[in-house]
């Protein structure tokens, strides 16, 4: 089953048996229960697949959408929610029958014609339209972002709901199909493998398929007049790169992507997806973004130009840590960002740059009042702390302390085991610590309390 089943209900919670009607009054929770994003996600069901059919007009910036969502109930349901910010819902069907619906903030509240039983597989069909409006986080756009010739999507952490109805939390991973129709001359890119294109009546339709489970924040679409590069490696990995012609200076770094993925695969285990590549929109649209690890095909700005290896190594490492192995709660974001930052340190160390110890020492030399020491890495107290320096830099420092404590052989065995044992799923900080202790035969509680659970600069490096 893709993702983690969501619980939670209000009213009666009598179990269904798959044949009798669901108990009256059983409602899916309007939240996944995340401590930092209490409105994100929903309860009572587990999504297995999204089939998204989108038509986009760059001139009017209008989006016509149809989302067919396949899911299974985890409790009896007379009502359930999807996340959807803005946009106008035209119709909703559940199992091909018309369903009542209403809007409540970011919640699309759906009442099917008949109650759903626990364990029942069902389909939701939502048609919608409008001009997507990005959210704001730290002054940066989040979600569907219009450009001068199209759009791109950067959804982390909760911007997926700006462009399709979704159970918008990483716990509920699913596979995706994308059918994207845009004006002839434009290119539409998404996650997964390229399924071809067809032009008729001045419009071109592109098809993409993401077979491996994907968290909603890692889903992306990009529309523009891209220069496209497609090839398949001898090992069968499909590459699809889409670059705005105004960002041509990014190509030298893009050429190094296969070697970066090969390097990462030797450390972390086999690359977890069937396709790879990059999307580089026009830099003026970014509004402060640096890069984003959209699954299989990260988004990069013009800062990928020249060498660009730091960003590329970071976002490539996320394909293992963050996209394949996803978090269960946003407070565990260091499992994504700390690991990707430490991958940068490892790459430098193994390619003639500073050793990881020297990178650690440089970070530790920062004074006690530096921002890197102000937030416990594994316990951010608010969404505003989610992407602060401690999550990245001190997260990497914690991993280096683990490495020096258990030794290289055990450390890299821990990383490979982490990536393989949770491939395509979700995991927590507690599970990582348990794995590290099991493989090292050491009590690592004091180490992790010091480096990820305690605020302030540790007294000893």
GROMACS .gro file of C-alpha atoms in nm:
model
  461
    1UNK     CA    1   0.000   0.000   0.000
    2UNK     CA    2   0.137   0.338  -0.097
    3UNK     CA    3   0.191   0.568   0.197
    4UNK     CA    4   0.082   0.535   0.557
    5UNK     CA    5  -0.282   0.482   0.648
    6UNK     CA    6  -0.440   0.779   0.817
    7UNK     CA    7  -0.663   0.735   1.117
    8UNK     CA    8  -0.885   0.982   1.295
    9UNK     CA    9  -1.259   1.037   1.301
   10UNK     CA   10  -1.530   1.228   1.476
   11UNK     CA   11  -1.858   1.077   1.579
   12UNK     CA   12  -1.911   0.701   1.567
   13UNK     CA   13  -1.611   0.484   1.483
   14UNK     CA   14  -1.789   0.149   1.448
   15UNK     CA   15  -1.587  -0.070   1.211
   16UNK     CA   16  -1.717  -0.160   0.868
   17UNK     CA   17  -1.697  -0.519   0.743
   18UNK     CA   18  -1.684  -0.447   0.370
   19UNK     CA   19  -2.049  -0.547   0.313
   20UNK     CA   20  -2.269  -0.361   0.559
   21UNK     CA   21  -2.325   0.016   0.535
   22UNK     CA   22  -2.081   0.236   0.721
   23UNK     CA   23  -2.200   0.364   1.055
   24UNK     CA   24  -2.375   0.699   1.040
   25UNK     CA   25  -2.174   1.004   1.143
   26UNK     CA   26  -1.827   0.872   1.062
   27UNK     CA   27  -1.618   1.158   0.924
   28UNK     CA   28  -1.260   1.166   0.808
   29UNK     CA   29  -1.038   1.399   1.009
   30UNK     CA   30  -0.968   1.738   0.849
   31UNK     CA   31  -0.599   1.710   0.938
   32UNK     CA   32  -0.315   1.458   0.919
   33UNK     CA   33  -0.220   1.563   1.271
   34UNK     CA   34   0.110   1.726   1.183
   35UNK     CA   35   0.255   1.929   1.469
   36UNK     CA   36   0.381   2.210   1.242
   37UNK     CA   37   0.105   2.212   0.977
   38UNK     CA   38  -0.215   2.126   1.164
   39UNK     CA   39  -0.437   2.206   0.864
   40UNK     CA   40  -0.246   1.993   0.614
   41UNK     CA   41  -0.356   1.647   0.509
   42UNK     CA   42  -0.671   1.463   0.603
   43UNK     CA   43  -0.780   1.142   0.772
   44UNK     CA   44  -0.991   0.836   0.707
   45UNK     CA   45  -0.837   0.721   0.381
   46UNK     CA   46  -0.511   0.641   0.203
   47UNK     CA   47  -0.451   0.758  -0.156
   48UNK     CA   48  -0.280   0.516  -0.395
   49UNK     CA   49  -0.295   0.713  -0.722
   50UNK     CA   50  -0.358   1.060  -0.868
   51UNK     CA   51  -0.454   1.091  -1.235
   52UNK     CA   52  -0.419   1.462  -1.316
   53UNK     CA   53  -0.542   1.610  -1.644
   54UNK     CA   54  -0.443   1.976  -1.665
   55UNK     CA   55  -0.484   2.238  -1.933
   56UNK     CA   56  -0.291   2.563  -1.889
   57UNK     CA   57  -0.301   2.890  -2.082
   58UNK     CA   58   0.012   3.099  -2.009
   59UNK     CA   59  -0.149   3.418  -2.141
   60UNK     CA   60  -0.454   3.415  -1.915
   61UNK     CA   61  -0.275   3.208  -1.647
   62UNK     CA   62  -0.590   2.997  -1.621
   63UNK     CA   63  -0.588   2.630  -1.528
   64UNK     CA   64  -0.853   2.371  -1.617
   65UNK     CA   65  -0.815   2.057  -1.414
   66UNK     CA   66  -0.957   1.714  -1.358
   67UNK     CA   67  -0.822   1.500  -1.076
   68UNK     CA   68  -0.921   1.135  -1.050
   69UNK     CA   69  -0.804   1.006  -0.714
   70UNK     CA   70  -0.793   0.637  -0.623
   71UNK     CA   71  -0.793   0.564  -0.251
   72UNK     CA   72  -0.891   0.315   0.017
   73UNK     CA   73  -1.074   0.395   0.338
   74UNK     CA   74  -0.909   0.328   0.673
   75UNK     CA   75  -1.239   0.372   0.861
   76UNK     CA   76  -1.608   0.393   0.771
   77UNK     CA   77  -1.676   0.727   0.602
   78UNK     CA   78  -1.985   0.933   0.544
   79UNK     CA   79  -1.768   1.239   0.472
   80UNK     CA   80  -1.405   1.316   0.396
   81UNK     CA   81  -1.183   1.608   0.298
   82UNK     CA   82  -0.927   1.700   0.036
   83UNK     CA   83  -0.695   2.001   0.051
   84UNK     CA   84  -0.753   2.265  -0.219
   85UNK     CA   85  -0.658   2.633  -0.192
   86UNK     CA   86  -0.852   2.873  -0.416
   87UNK     CA   87  -0.968   2.752  -0.758
   88UNK     CA   88  -1.333   2.683  -0.839
   89UNK     CA   89  -1.470   2.332  -0.807
   90UNK     CA   90  -1.719   2.253  -1.084
   91UNK     CA   91  -1.818   1.898  -0.992
   92UNK     CA   92  -1.733   1.608  -0.764
   93UNK     CA   93  -1.813   1.241  -0.812
   94UNK     CA   94  -1.740   0.949  -0.584
   95UNK     CA   95  -1.746   0.609  -0.754
   96UNK     CA   96  -1.904   0.776  -1.060
   97UNK     CA   97  -2.200   0.906  -0.860
   98UNK     CA   98  -2.254   1.275  -0.794
   99UNK     CA   99  -2.142   1.384  -0.448
  100UNK     CA  100  -2.222   1.687  -0.235
  101UNK     CA  101  -1.933   1.918  -0.162
  102UNK     CA  102  -1.857   2.246   0.010
  103UNK     CA  103  -1.554   2.465   0.074
  104UNK     CA  104  -1.419   2.546   0.418
  105UNK     CA  105  -1.096   2.744   0.387
  106UNK     CA  106  -0.840   2.509   0.231
  107UNK     CA  107  -1.070   2.211   0.283
  108UNK     CA  108  -1.284   2.058   0.011
  109UNK     CA  109  -1.545   1.871   0.215
  110UNK     CA  110  -1.705   1.582   0.024
  111UNK     CA  111  -2.016   1.382   0.115
  112UNK     CA  112  -2.059   1.076  -0.110
  113UNK     CA  113  -2.400   0.956  -0.220
  114UNK     CA  114  -2.363   0.648  -0.003
  115UNK     CA  115  -2.142   0.581   0.299
  116UNK     CA  116  -1.808   0.411   0.239
  117UNK     CA  117  -1.708   0.102   0.434
  118UNK     CA  118  -1.379   0.052   0.611
  119UNK     CA  119  -1.124  -0.096   0.371
  120UNK     CA  120  -1.324   0.000   0.063
  121UNK     CA  121  -1.143   0.110  -0.252
  122UNK     CA  122  -1.303   0.420  -0.403
  123UNK     CA  123  -1.247   0.686  -0.669
  124UNK     CA  124  -1.298   1.061  -0.642
  125UNK     CA  125  -1.338   1.264  -0.962
  126UNK     CA  126  -1.300   1.642  -0.920
  127UNK     CA  127  -1.321   1.895  -1.204
  128UNK     CA  128  -1.203   2.247  -1.129
  129UNK     CA  129  -1.073   2.567  -1.284
  130UNK     CA  130  -0.927   2.907  -1.205
  131UNK     CA  131  -0.608   3.104  -1.179
  132UNK     CA  132  -0.377   2.933  -0.928
  133UNK     CA  133  -0.245   3.165  -0.659
  134UNK     CA  134   0.080   3.070  -0.485
  135UNK     CA  135   0.105   3.076  -0.109
  136UNK     CA  136   0.380   3.270   0.068
  137UNK     CA  137   0.642   3.134   0.304
  138UNK     CA  138   0.918   3.361   0.432
  139UNK     CA  139   0.816   3.602   0.157
  140UNK     CA  140   0.871   3.344  -0.119
  141UNK     CA  141   0.603   3.201  -0.349
  142UNK     CA  142   0.496   2.845  -0.282
  143UNK     CA  143   0.298   2.616  -0.510
  144UNK     CA  144   0.195   2.706  -0.866
  145UNK     CA  145   0.412   2.998  -0.981
  146UNK     CA  146   0.339   3.175  -1.311
  147UNK     CA  147   0.624   3.282  -1.540
  148UNK     CA  148   0.633   3.508  -1.844
  149UNK     CA  149   0.587   3.209  -2.077
  150UNK     CA  150   0.430   2.943  -1.856
  151UNK     CA  151   0.456   2.827  -1.496
  152UNK     CA  152   0.638   2.593  -1.260
  153UNK     CA  153   0.552   2.427  -0.931
  154UNK     CA  154   0.757   2.436  -0.611
  155UNK     CA  155   0.528   2.299  -0.338
  156UNK     CA  156   0.741   2.224  -0.034
  157UNK     CA  157   0.598   2.201   0.224
  158UNK     CA  158   0.222   2.247   0.158
  159UNK     CA  159   0.176   2.414  -0.180
  160UNK     CA  160   0.043   2.114  -0.375
  161UNK     CA  161  -0.309   2.221  -0.281
  162UNK     CA  162  -0.268   2.536  -0.493
  163UNK     CA  163  -0.300   2.333  -0.815
  164UNK     CA  164  -0.488   2.009  -0.748
  165UNK     CA  165  -0.714   1.855  -0.480
  166UNK     CA  166  -0.488   1.643  -0.264
  167UNK     CA  167  -0.425   1.476   0.069
  168UNK     CA  168  -0.144   1.725   0.118
  169UNK     CA  169   0.091   1.558   0.362
  170UNK     CA  170   0.406   1.347   0.299
  171UNK     CA  171   0.263   1.054   0.496
  172UNK     CA  172   0.020   0.974   0.216
  173UNK     CA  173   0.245   0.898  -0.082
  174UNK     CA  174   0.096   0.785  -0.412
  175UNK     CA  175   0.175   0.721  -0.778
  176UNK     CA  176   0.082   0.981  -1.041
  177UNK     CA  177  -0.023   1.016  -1.403
  178UNK     CA  178   0.001   1.360  -1.566
  179UNK     CA  179  -0.173   1.461  -1.888
  180UNK     CA  180  -0.072   1.821  -1.958
  181UNK     CA  181  -0.218   2.028  -2.244
  182UNK     CA  182  -0.053   2.358  -2.337
  183UNK     CA  183  -0.034   2.589  -2.641
  184UNK     CA  184   0.162   2.450  -2.936
  185UNK     CA  185   0.524   2.557  -2.904
  186UNK     CA  186   0.528   2.521  -2.525
  187UNK     CA  187   0.663   2.221  -2.340
  188UNK     CA  188   0.501   2.067  -2.030
  189UNK     CA  189   0.723   1.868  -1.793
  190UNK     CA  190   0.634   1.668  -1.481
  191UNK     CA  191   0.773   1.393  -1.260
  192UNK     CA  192   0.848   1.044  -1.377
  193UNK     CA  193   0.894   0.898  -1.721
  194UNK     CA  194   0.807   1.080  -2.041
  195UNK     CA  195   0.513   0.919  -2.220
  196UNK     CA  196   0.513   1.114  -2.544
  197UNK     CA  197   0.327   1.411  -2.688
  198UNK     CA  198   0.062   1.485  -2.948
  199UNK     CA  199  -0.035   1.813  -3.116
  200UNK     CA  200  -0.379   1.898  -3.254
  201UNK     CA  201  -0.573   2.220  -3.309
  202UNK     CA  202  -0.293   2.440  -3.182
  203UNK     CA  203  -0.250   2.255  -2.853
  204UNK     CA  204   0.008   1.996  -2.747
  205UNK     CA  205  -0.059   1.728  -2.487
  206UNK     CA  206   0.230   1.576  -2.290
  207UNK     CA  207   0.204   1.258  -2.082
  208UNK     CA  208   0.410   1.166  -1.779
  209UNK     CA  209   0.394   0.871  -1.541
  210UNK     CA  210   0.541   0.861  -1.189
  211UNK     CA  211   0.519   0.495  -1.088
  212UNK     CA  212   0.712   0.509  -0.762
  213UNK     CA  213   0.527   0.652  -0.458
  214UNK     CA  214   0.566   1.028  -0.428
  215UNK     CA  215   0.487   1.279  -0.155
  216UNK     CA  216   0.258   1.557  -0.276
  217UNK     CA  217   0.513   1.830  -0.204
  218UNK     CA  218   0.757   1.660  -0.444
  219UNK     CA  219   0.509   1.664  -0.735
  220UNK     CA  220   0.583   1.925  -1.000
  221UNK     CA  221   0.474   2.062  -1.336
  222UNK     CA  222   0.663   2.313  -1.548
  223UNK     CA  223   0.537   2.485  -1.863
  224UNK     CA  224   0.756   2.699  -2.087
  225UNK     CA  225   0.947   2.726  -2.411
  226UNK     CA  226   1.221   2.500  -2.282
  227UNK     CA  227   1.518   2.357  -2.459
  228UNK     CA  228   1.482   1.983  -2.400
  229UNK     CA  229   1.751   1.716  -2.379
  230UNK     CA  230   1.651   1.347  -2.368
  231UNK     CA  231   1.871   1.039  -2.344
  232UNK     CA  232   1.893   0.698  -2.179
  233UNK     CA  233   2.207   0.569  -2.009
  234UNK     CA  234   2.347   0.220  -2.083
  235UNK     CA  235   2.201   0.118  -1.747
  236UNK     CA  236   1.850   0.216  -1.861
  237UNK     CA  237   1.803   0.537  -1.662
  238UNK     CA  238   1.598   0.789  -1.861
  239UNK     CA  239   1.711   1.153  -1.848
  240UNK     CA  240   1.488   1.444  -1.944
  241UNK     CA  241   1.627   1.795  -1.894
  242UNK     CA  242   1.419   2.107  -1.960
  243UNK     CA  243   1.601   2.441  -1.950
  244UNK     CA  244   1.474   2.790  -2.025
  245UNK     CA  245   1.687   2.916  -2.319
  246UNK     CA  246   1.773   3.226  -2.113
  247UNK     CA  247   1.944   2.999  -1.859
  248UNK     CA  248   2.182   2.829  -2.104
  249UNK     CA  249   2.472   2.883  -1.865
  250UNK     CA  250   2.329   2.597  -1.655
  251UNK     CA  251   2.419   2.332  -1.914
  252UNK     CA  252   2.781   2.268  -1.802
  253UNK     CA  253   2.661   2.168  -1.457
  254UNK     CA  254   2.374   1.962  -1.600
  255UNK     CA  255   2.623   1.752  -1.796
  256UNK     CA  256   2.768   1.637  -1.463
  257UNK     CA  257   2.437   1.504  -1.329
  258UNK     CA  258   2.489   1.139  -1.438
  259UNK     CA  259   2.827   1.127  -1.264
  260UNK     CA  260   2.679   1.284  -0.948
  261UNK     CA  261   2.403   1.022  -0.940
  262UNK     CA  262   2.658   0.745  -0.997
  263UNK     CA  263   2.866   0.876  -0.707
  264UNK     CA  264   2.562   0.897  -0.479
  265UNK     CA  265   2.451   0.547  -0.579
  266UNK     CA  266   2.783   0.402  -0.469
  267UNK     CA  267   2.739   0.557  -0.123
  268UNK     CA  268   2.364   0.530  -0.065
  269UNK     CA  269   2.254   0.238  -0.281
  270UNK     CA  270   2.082   0.215  -0.621
  271UNK     CA  271   1.911   0.526  -0.756
  272UNK     CA  272   1.547   0.485  -0.643
  273UNK     CA  273   1.361   0.599  -0.958
  274UNK     CA  274   1.336   0.512  -1.327
  275UNK     CA  275   1.402   0.865  -1.453
  276UNK     CA  276   1.616   1.165  -1.373
  277UNK     CA  277   1.684   1.515  -1.498
  278UNK     CA  278   1.644   1.883  -1.418
  279UNK     CA  279   1.402   2.169  -1.473
  280UNK     CA  280   1.551   2.519  -1.497
  281UNK     CA  281   1.282   2.789  -1.531
  282UNK     CA  282   1.365   3.152  -1.600
  283UNK     CA  283   1.538   3.287  -1.289
  284UNK     CA  284   1.324   3.603  -1.264
  285UNK     CA  285   1.025   3.393  -1.158
  286UNK     CA  286   1.193   3.243  -0.854
  287UNK     CA  287   1.143   3.525  -0.608
  288UNK     CA  288   1.404   3.398  -0.363
  289UNK     CA  289   1.401   3.023  -0.422
  290UNK     CA  290   1.735   2.846  -0.440
  291UNK     CA  291   1.644   2.495  -0.556
  292UNK     CA  292   1.391   2.222  -0.479
  293UNK     CA  293   1.415   1.841  -0.484
  294UNK     CA  294   1.101   1.768  -0.686
  295UNK     CA  295   1.106   1.392  -0.727
  296UNK     CA  296   1.332   1.263  -1.001
  297UNK     CA  297   1.359   1.602  -1.168
  298UNK     CA  298   1.468   1.881  -0.929
  299UNK     CA  299   1.402   2.247  -0.995
  300UNK     CA  300   1.706   2.472  -1.024
  301UNK     CA  301   1.745   2.848  -1.074
  302UNK     CA  302   2.017   3.020  -1.274
  303UNK     CA  303   2.253   2.974  -0.978
  304UNK     CA  304   2.314   2.627  -1.123
  305UNK     CA  305   2.530   2.811  -1.373
  306UNK     CA  306   2.902   2.746  -1.391
  307UNK     CA  307   3.010   2.471  -1.154
  308UNK     CA  308   2.678   2.442  -0.970
  309UNK     CA  309   2.780   2.117  -0.807
  310UNK     CA  310   2.686   2.214  -0.452
  311UNK     CA  311   2.319   2.256  -0.542
  312UNK     CA  312   2.322   1.954  -0.770
  313UNK     CA  313   2.474   1.724  -0.508
  314UNK     CA  314   2.230   1.851  -0.246
  315UNK     CA  315   1.915   1.803  -0.455
  316UNK     CA  316   2.042   1.474  -0.596
  317UNK     CA  317   2.096   1.337  -0.244
  318UNK     CA  318   1.734   1.425  -0.170
  319UNK     CA  319   1.626   1.164  -0.423
  320UNK     CA  320   1.730   0.909  -0.159
  321UNK     CA  321   1.671   1.118   0.154
  322UNK     CA  322   1.342   1.306   0.133
  323UNK     CA  323   1.186   1.175  -0.187
  324UNK     CA  324   1.233   0.797  -0.171
  325UNK     CA  325   1.254   0.792   0.210
  326UNK     CA  326   1.008   1.061   0.317
  327UNK     CA  327   0.932   1.199   0.660
  328UNK     CA  328   0.617   1.121   0.857
  329UNK     CA  329   0.602   1.456   1.034
  330UNK     CA  330   0.752   1.786   0.921
  331UNK     CA  331   0.945   1.825   1.247
  332UNK     CA  332   1.173   1.549   1.116
  333UNK     CA  333   1.283   1.764   0.819
  334UNK     CA  334   1.646   1.724   0.924
  335UNK     CA  335   1.624   1.369   0.786
  336UNK     CA  336   1.594   1.538   0.447
  337UNK     CA  337   1.805   1.851   0.478
  338UNK     CA  338   2.077   1.738   0.717
  339UNK     CA  339   2.143   1.431   0.504
  340UNK     CA  340   2.154   1.631   0.179
  341UNK     CA  341   2.389   1.887   0.336
  342UNK     CA  342   2.620   1.612   0.461
  343UNK     CA  343   2.621   1.468   0.109
  344UNK     CA  344   2.769   1.801  -0.004
  345UNK     CA  345   3.043   1.761   0.258
  346UNK     CA  346   3.112   1.406   0.144
  347UNK     CA  347   3.129   1.507  -0.221
  348UNK     CA  348   3.385   1.779  -0.145
  349UNK     CA  349   3.586   1.536   0.065
  350UNK     CA  350   3.598   1.277  -0.214
  351UNK     CA  351   3.663   1.524  -0.496
  352UNK     CA  352   3.966   1.716  -0.373
  353UNK     CA  353   3.792   1.970  -0.152
  354UNK     CA  354   3.770   2.015   0.224
  355UNK     CA  355   3.734   1.703   0.433
  356UNK     CA  356   3.404   1.649   0.611
  357UNK     CA  357   3.594   1.704   0.937
  358UNK     CA  358   3.710   2.043   0.814
  359UNK     CA  359   3.354   2.135   0.715
  360UNK     CA  360   3.241   2.026   1.061
  361UNK     CA  361   3.512   2.233   1.230
  362UNK     CA  362   3.417   2.538   1.026
  363UNK     CA  363   3.056   2.506   1.137
  364UNK     CA  364   3.147   2.440   1.500
  365UNK     CA  365   3.364   2.752   1.508
  366UNK     CA  366   3.056   2.971   1.482
  367UNK     CA  367   2.986   3.159   1.808
  368UNK     CA  368   2.723   3.042   2.054
  369UNK     CA  369   2.486   3.321   1.953
  370UNK     CA  370   2.486   3.214   1.586
  371UNK     CA  371   2.153   3.106   1.437
  372UNK     CA  372   2.284   2.754   1.379
  373UNK     CA  373   2.258   2.683   1.754
  374UNK     CA  374   1.920   2.847   1.821
  375UNK     CA  375   1.679   2.569   1.721
  376UNK     CA  376   1.688   2.201   1.822
  377UNK     CA  377   1.739   2.024   1.489
  378UNK     CA  378   1.477   1.753   1.538
  379UNK     CA  379   1.232   1.968   1.731
  380UNK     CA  380   1.144   2.287   1.539
  381UNK     CA  381   0.868   2.461   1.727
  382UNK     CA  382   0.695   2.631   1.434
  383UNK     CA  383   0.672   2.622   1.056
  384UNK     CA  384   0.888   2.936   1.047
  385UNK     CA  385   1.180   2.731   1.183
  386UNK     CA  386   1.145   2.454   0.927
  387UNK     CA  387   1.414   2.569   0.686
  388UNK     CA  388   1.647   2.753   0.923
  389UNK     CA  389   2.025   2.687   0.924
  390UNK     CA  390   2.023   2.437   1.213
  391UNK     CA  391   1.811   2.190   1.014
  392UNK     CA  392   2.072   2.187   0.737
  393UNK     CA  393   2.407   2.261   0.896
  394UNK     CA  394   2.367   2.119   1.245
  395UNK     CA  395   2.186   1.822   1.093
  396UNK     CA  396   2.498   1.755   0.888
  397UNK     CA  397   2.711   1.800   1.199
  398UNK     CA  398   2.506   1.536   1.380
  399UNK     CA  399   2.570   1.292   1.099
  400UNK     CA  400   2.941   1.364   1.110
  401UNK     CA  401   2.947   1.300   1.485
  402UNK     CA  402   2.769   0.972   1.417
  403UNK     CA  403   3.030   0.884   1.156
  404UNK     CA  404   3.326   0.957   1.383
  405UNK     CA  405   3.160   0.761   1.665
  406UNK     CA  406   3.075   0.442   1.477
  407UNK     CA  407   3.343   0.445   1.205
  408UNK     CA  408   3.315   0.474   0.829
  409UNK     CA  409   3.220   0.112   0.753
  410UNK     CA  410   2.928   0.114   0.995
  411UNK     CA  411   2.825   0.471   0.911
  412UNK     CA  412   2.786   0.409   0.539
  413UNK     CA  413   2.616   0.077   0.611
  414UNK     CA  414   2.364   0.273   0.820
  415UNK     CA  415   2.296   0.514   0.534
  416UNK     CA  416   2.253   0.237   0.277
  417UNK     CA  417   2.030   0.038   0.509
  418UNK     CA  418   1.820   0.346   0.583
  419UNK     CA  419   1.770   0.414   0.212
  420UNK     CA  420   1.689   0.052   0.125
  421UNK     CA  421   1.470  -0.046   0.421
  422UNK     CA  422   1.241   0.257   0.382
  423UNK     CA  423   1.256   0.288   0.003
  424UNK     CA  424   0.933   0.437  -0.130
  425UNK     CA  425   0.798   0.488   0.222
  426UNK     CA  426   0.818   0.708   0.530
  427UNK     CA  427   1.030   0.709   0.844
  428UNK     CA  428   1.106   0.902   1.162
  429UNK     CA  429   1.402   1.027   1.362
  430UNK     CA  430   1.336   0.761   1.625
  431UNK     CA  431   1.359   0.492   1.358
  432UNK     CA  432   1.689   0.630   1.232
  433UNK     CA  433   1.840   0.631   1.580
  434UNK     CA  434   1.715   0.276   1.639
  435UNK     CA  435   1.875   0.160   1.314
  436UNK     CA  436   2.205   0.332   1.394
  437UNK     CA  437   2.216   0.172   1.739
  438UNK     CA  438   2.131  -0.172   1.604
  439UNK     CA  439   2.398  -0.167   1.335
  440UNK     CA  440   2.667  -0.006   1.552
  441UNK     CA  441   2.588  -0.197   1.874
  442UNK     CA  442   2.627   0.133   2.060
  443UNK     CA  443   2.408   0.345   2.285
  444UNK     CA  444   2.377   0.661   2.075
  445UNK     CA  445   2.118   0.836   2.289
  446UNK     CA  446   2.362   1.092   2.436
  447UNK     CA  447   2.503   1.177   2.092
  448UNK     CA  448   2.163   1.248   1.938
  449UNK     CA  449   2.033   1.432   2.247
  450UNK     CA  450   2.331   1.666   2.218
  451UNK     CA  451   2.329   1.723   1.844
  452UNK     CA  452   1.966   1.716   1.736
  453UNK     CA  453   1.745   1.748   2.044
  454UNK     CA  454   1.922   2.017   2.250
  455UNK     CA  455   1.921   2.390   2.190
  456UNK     CA  456   2.253   2.575   2.214
  457UNK     CA  457   2.611   2.509   2.117
  458UNK     CA  458   2.749   2.181   2.253
  459UNK     CA  459   3.037   2.229   2.494
  460UNK     CA  460   3.268   1.991   2.305
  461UNK     CA  461   3.297   1.933   1.931
   0.00000   0.00000   0.00000
